Coordinates of C-alpha atoms in Angstrom, one line a residue:
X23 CA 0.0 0.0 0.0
X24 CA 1.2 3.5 -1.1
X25 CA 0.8 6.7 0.7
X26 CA -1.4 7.6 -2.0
X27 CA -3.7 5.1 -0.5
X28 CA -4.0 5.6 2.8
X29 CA -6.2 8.6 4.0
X30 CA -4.2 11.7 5.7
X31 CA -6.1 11.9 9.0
X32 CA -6.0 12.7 12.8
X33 CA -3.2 14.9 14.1
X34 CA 0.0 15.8 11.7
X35 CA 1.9 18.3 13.8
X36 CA 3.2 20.7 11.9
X37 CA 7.0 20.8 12.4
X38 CA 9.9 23.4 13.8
X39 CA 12.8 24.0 11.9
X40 CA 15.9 23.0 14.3
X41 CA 18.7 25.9 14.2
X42 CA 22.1 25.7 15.6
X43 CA 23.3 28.6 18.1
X44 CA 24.7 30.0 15.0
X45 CA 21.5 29.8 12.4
X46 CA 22.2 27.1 10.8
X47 CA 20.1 24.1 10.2
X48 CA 20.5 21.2 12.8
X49 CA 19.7 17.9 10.9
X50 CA 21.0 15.9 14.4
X51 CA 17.9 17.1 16.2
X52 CA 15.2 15.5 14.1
X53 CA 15.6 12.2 14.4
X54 CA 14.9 12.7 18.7
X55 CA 12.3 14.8 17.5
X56 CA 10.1 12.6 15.5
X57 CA 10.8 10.1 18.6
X58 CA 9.4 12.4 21.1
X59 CA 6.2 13.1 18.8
X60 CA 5.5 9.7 18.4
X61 CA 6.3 8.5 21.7
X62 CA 5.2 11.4 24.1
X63 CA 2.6 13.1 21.9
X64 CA 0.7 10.3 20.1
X65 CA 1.7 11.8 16.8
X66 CA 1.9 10.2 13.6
X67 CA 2.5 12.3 11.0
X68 CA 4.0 15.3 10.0
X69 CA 3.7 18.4 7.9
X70 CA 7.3 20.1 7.4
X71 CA 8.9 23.3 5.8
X72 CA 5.3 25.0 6.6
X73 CA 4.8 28.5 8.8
X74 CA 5.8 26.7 11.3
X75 CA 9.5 25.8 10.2
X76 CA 9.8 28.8 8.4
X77 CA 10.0 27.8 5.1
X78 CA 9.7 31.7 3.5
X79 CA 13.4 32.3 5.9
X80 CA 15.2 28.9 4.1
X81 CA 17.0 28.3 0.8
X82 CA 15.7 26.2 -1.8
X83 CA 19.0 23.7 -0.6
X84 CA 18.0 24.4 3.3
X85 CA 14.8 23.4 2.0
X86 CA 15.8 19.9 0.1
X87 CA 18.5 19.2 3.0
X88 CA 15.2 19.3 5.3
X89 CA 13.0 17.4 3.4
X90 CA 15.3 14.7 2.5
X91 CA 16.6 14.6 6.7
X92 CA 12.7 14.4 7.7
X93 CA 12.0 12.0 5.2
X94 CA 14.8 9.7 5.7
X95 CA 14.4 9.4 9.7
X96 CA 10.6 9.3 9.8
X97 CA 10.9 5.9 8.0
X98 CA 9.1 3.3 10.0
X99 CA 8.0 5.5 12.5
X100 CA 5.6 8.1 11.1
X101 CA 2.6 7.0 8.9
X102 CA 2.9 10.1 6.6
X103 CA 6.0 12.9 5.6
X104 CA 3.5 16.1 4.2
X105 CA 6.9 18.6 2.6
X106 CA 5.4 22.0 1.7
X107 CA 6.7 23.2 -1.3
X108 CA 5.5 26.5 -1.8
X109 CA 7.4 29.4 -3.0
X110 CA 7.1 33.0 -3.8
X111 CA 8.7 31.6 -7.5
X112 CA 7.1 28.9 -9.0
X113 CA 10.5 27.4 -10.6
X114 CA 11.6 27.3 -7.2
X115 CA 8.3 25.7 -5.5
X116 CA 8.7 23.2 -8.9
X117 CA 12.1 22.2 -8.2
X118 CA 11.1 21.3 -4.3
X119 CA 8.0 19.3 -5.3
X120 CA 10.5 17.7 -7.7
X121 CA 12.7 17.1 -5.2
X122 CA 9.8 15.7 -2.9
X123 CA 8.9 13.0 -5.1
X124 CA 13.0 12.1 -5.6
X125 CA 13.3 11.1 -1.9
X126 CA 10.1 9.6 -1.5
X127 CA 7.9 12.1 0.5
X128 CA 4.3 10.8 1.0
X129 CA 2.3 14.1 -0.2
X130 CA 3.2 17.9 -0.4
X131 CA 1.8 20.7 0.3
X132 CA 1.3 24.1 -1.8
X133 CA 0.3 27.8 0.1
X134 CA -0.4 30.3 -2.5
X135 CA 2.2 32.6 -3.1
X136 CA 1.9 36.1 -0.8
X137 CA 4.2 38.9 -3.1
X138 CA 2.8 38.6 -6.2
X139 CA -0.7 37.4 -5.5
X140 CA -2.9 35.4 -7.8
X141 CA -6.3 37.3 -7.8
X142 CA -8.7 35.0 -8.6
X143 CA -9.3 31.0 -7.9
X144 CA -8.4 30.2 -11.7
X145 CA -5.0 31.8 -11.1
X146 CA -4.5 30.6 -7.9
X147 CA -5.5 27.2 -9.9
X148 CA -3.3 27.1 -12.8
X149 CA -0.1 28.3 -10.2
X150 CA -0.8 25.0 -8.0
X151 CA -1.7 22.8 -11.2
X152 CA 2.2 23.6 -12.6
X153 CA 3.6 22.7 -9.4
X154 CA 2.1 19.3 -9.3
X155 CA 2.8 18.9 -12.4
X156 CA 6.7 18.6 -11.4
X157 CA 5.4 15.4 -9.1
X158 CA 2.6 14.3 -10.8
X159 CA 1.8 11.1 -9.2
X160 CA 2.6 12.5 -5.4
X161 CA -0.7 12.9 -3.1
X162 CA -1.2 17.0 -3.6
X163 CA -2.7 19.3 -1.0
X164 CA -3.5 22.8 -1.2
X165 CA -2.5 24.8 1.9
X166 CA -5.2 27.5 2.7
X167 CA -3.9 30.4 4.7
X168 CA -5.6 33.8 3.7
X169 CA -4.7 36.0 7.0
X170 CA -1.0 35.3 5.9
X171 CA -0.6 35.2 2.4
X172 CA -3.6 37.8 1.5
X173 CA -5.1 36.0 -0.9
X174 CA -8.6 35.9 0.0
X175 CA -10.5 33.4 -2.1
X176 CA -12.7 30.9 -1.2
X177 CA -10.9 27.7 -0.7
X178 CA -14.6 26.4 -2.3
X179 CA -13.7 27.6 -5.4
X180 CA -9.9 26.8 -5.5
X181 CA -11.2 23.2 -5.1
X182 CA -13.9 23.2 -8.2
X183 CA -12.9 21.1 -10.7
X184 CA -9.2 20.8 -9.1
X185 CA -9.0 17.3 -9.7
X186 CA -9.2 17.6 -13.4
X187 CA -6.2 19.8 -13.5
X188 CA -4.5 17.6 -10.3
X189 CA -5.3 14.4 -10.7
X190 CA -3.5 13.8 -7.6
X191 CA -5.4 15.8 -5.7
X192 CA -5.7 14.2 -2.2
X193 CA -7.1 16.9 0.1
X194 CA -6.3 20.2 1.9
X195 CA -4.7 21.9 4.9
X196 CA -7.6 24.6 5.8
X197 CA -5.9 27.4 8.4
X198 CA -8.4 30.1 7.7
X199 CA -11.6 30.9 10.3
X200 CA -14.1 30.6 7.4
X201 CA -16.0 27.5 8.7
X202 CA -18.8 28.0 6.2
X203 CA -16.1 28.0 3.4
X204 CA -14.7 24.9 5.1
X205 CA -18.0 22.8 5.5
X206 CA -18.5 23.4 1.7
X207 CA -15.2 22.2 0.9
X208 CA -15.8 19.3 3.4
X209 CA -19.0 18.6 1.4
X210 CA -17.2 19.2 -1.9
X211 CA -14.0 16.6 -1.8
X212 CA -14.1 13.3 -3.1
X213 CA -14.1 10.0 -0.4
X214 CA -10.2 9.5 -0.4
X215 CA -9.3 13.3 0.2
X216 CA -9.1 14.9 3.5
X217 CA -9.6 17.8 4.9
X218 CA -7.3 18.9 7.6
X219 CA -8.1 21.7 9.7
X220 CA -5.3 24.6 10.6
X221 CA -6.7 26.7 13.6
X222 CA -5.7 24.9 16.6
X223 CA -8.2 26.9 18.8
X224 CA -11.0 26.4 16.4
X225 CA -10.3 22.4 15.9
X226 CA -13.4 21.7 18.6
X227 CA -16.1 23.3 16.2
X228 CA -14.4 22.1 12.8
X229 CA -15.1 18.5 13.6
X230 CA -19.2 18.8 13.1
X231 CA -18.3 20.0 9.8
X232 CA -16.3 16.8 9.2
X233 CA -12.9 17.6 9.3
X234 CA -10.5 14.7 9.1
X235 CA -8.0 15.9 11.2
X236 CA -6.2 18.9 11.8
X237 CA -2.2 20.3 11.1
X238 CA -1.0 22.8 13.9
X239 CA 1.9 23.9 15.7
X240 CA 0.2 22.9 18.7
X241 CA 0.1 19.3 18.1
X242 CA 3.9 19.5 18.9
X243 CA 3.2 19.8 22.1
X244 CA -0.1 19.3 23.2
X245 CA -0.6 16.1 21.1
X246 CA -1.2 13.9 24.0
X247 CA -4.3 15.9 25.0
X248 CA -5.6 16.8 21.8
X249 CA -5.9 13.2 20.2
X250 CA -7.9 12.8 24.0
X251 CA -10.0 15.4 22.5
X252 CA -10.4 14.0 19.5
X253 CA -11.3 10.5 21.0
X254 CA -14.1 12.2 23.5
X255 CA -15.6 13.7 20.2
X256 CA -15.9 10.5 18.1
X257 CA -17.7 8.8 21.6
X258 CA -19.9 11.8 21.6
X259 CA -18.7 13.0 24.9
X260 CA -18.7 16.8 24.0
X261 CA -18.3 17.8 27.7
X262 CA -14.9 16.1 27.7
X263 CA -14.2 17.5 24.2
X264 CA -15.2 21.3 25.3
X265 CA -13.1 20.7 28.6
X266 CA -9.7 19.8 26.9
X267 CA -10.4 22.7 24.3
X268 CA -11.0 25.3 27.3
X269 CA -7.3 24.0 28.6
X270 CA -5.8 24.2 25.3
X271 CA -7.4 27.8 24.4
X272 CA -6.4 29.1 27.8
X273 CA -2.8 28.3 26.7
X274 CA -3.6 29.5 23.5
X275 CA -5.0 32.9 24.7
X276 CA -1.8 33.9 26.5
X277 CA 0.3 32.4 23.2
X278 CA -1.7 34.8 20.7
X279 CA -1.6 37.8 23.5
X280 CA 1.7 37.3 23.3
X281 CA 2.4 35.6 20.1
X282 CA 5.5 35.4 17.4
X283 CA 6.7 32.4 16.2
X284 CA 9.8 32.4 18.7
X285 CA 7.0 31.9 21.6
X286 CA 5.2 29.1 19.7
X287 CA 9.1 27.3 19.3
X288 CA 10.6 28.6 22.6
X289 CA 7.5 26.7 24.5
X290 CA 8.2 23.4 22.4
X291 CA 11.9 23.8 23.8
X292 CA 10.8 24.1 27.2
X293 CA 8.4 21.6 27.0
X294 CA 9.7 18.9 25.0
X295 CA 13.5 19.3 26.4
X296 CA 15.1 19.2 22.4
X297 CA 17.1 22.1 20.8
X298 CA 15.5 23.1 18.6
X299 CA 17.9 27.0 19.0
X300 CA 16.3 30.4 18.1
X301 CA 14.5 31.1 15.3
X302 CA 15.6 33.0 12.3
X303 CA 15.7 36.8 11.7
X304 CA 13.9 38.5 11.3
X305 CA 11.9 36.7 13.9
X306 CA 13.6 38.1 17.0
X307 CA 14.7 35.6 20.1
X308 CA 11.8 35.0 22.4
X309 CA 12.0 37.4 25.8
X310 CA 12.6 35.5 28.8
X311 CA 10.3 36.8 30.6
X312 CA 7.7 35.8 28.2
X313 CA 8.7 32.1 28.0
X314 CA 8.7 31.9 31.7
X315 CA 4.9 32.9 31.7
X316 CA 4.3 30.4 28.8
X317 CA 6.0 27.9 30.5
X318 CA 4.1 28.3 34.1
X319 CA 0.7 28.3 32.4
X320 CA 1.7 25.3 30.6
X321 CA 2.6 23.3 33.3
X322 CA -0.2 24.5 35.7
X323 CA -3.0 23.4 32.9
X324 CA -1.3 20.0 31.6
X325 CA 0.7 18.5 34.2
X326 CA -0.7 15.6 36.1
X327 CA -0.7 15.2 39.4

């Protein structure tokens, strides 16, 4: 069975991007890493090279050195390797997705590029359609993410007729706050696609809507106690469900009063005990006053007595 085959569900936690102390990528950190998500967070697959790890602050080669690290050490232990490819340059997101299919990821991922926008869904379409089209037979997902990249179109209609251009098609990562625009493309996709939903705080009301599963940076950390929410929701215990959203919104609260991406990654460090360094400018290093809050509210709304 190919990953083509097997339906992308559940959590994927969408990944850091380890840095030395002096910028540079640290390959030696991932393989501990995918350990600790399986093992500590119930995690089984991943989504890397995203917001998350930075992508827009790495070369093309930081980019393929990543992948191919991610890919390579996940074997046997993850279900699923998701690599975004998405570039400002569509040569350069071609040559990644290229690259994708060469070491044997099992889908990528496309966000629309943010500099020179596409204005419409038919753009937006034919931009995606020639990046598949460099790893034609590799499981294809759009990546929906309007507040960032400022392309506001419906994911709805970036998904009509998608398949026809991508026959590879296999789903989408939906980060945007638009559950209407999400049922419909719930409603929309074929059987074998998913549809993965990308607001961590939101993930509670996507469900009725019949979302999949769900990529976050969260799920790094909180895993353990989200998949518990997911479980509660699938026995129809909603109570249970609300309860562990409450926790993880508290959390979350404080994070997006507070937030950069240094917070989100300077908590996983704290949490999860790997180096994963600072992130890179011009994301600035994470106050330490600020982690220690983080860190406090952490441990006084997950750790078990």
């Amino acid at each position: 069975m190919t990953s083509a085959d097997i339906k992308l569900k559940r959590l994927v936690a969408a990944t850091f991007t380890p840095f030395t102390a002096e910028g540079e990528i640290n390959l030696s950190v991932i393989g501990p890493y995918i350990d600790y998500l399986k093992e500590k967070q119930g995690v089984d697959s991943i989504f890397v090279n995203g917001t998350t790890g930075e992508s827009m602050s790495l070369s093309v080669a930081e980019r393929k050195t990543l992948a191919e690290e991610w890919c390579q050490k996940a074997k046997g232990k993850m279900d699923q390797v998701i690599v975004h490819v998405g570039c400002l340059s569509l040569k350069d997101s071609q040559e990644l997705a290229h690259h994708a299919k060469q070491i044997g990821a099992d889908g990528i991922a496309v966000i629309a590029p943010s500099f020179f926008k596409p204005t419409t869904s038919d753009a937006l379409k034919k931009f995606l359609g020639e990046v598949s089209s460099a790893a034609p037979n590799v499981p294809f997902y759009y990546y929906h993410m309007p507040a960032t990249t400022g392309v506001n179109v419906l994911a709805r209609d970036v998904l009509e007729g998608i398949e026809e251009l991508i026959p590879s098609f296999s789903g989408l990562k939906f980060s945007g706050s638009d559950l209407m625009d999400f049922g419909l493309c719930v409603s929309y996709i074929q059987s074998h696609c998913s549809a993965l939903y990308g607001i961590d705080e939101q993930l509670l009301a996507a469900l009725p809507f019949g979302a999949h599963g769900a990529v976050g940076s969260t799920y790094n950390y909180l895993g353990y106690h989200v998949n518990k929410l997911l479980t509660a929701f699938e026995k129809g215990d909603l109570f249970e469900a609300r309860k562990i959203q409450v926790l993880s919104n508290t959390l979350l609260l404080l994070l997006l009063l507070l937030f950069q991406t240094h917070l989100n990654k300077q908590l996983m460090n704290e949490v999860s005990g790997l180096c994963l360094g600072l992130p890179r400018l011009p994301v600035m290093p994470c106050p330490q006053d600020h982690s220690l809050r983080l860190v406090k509210k952490f441990h006084s709304l997950f750790t078990e007595s």
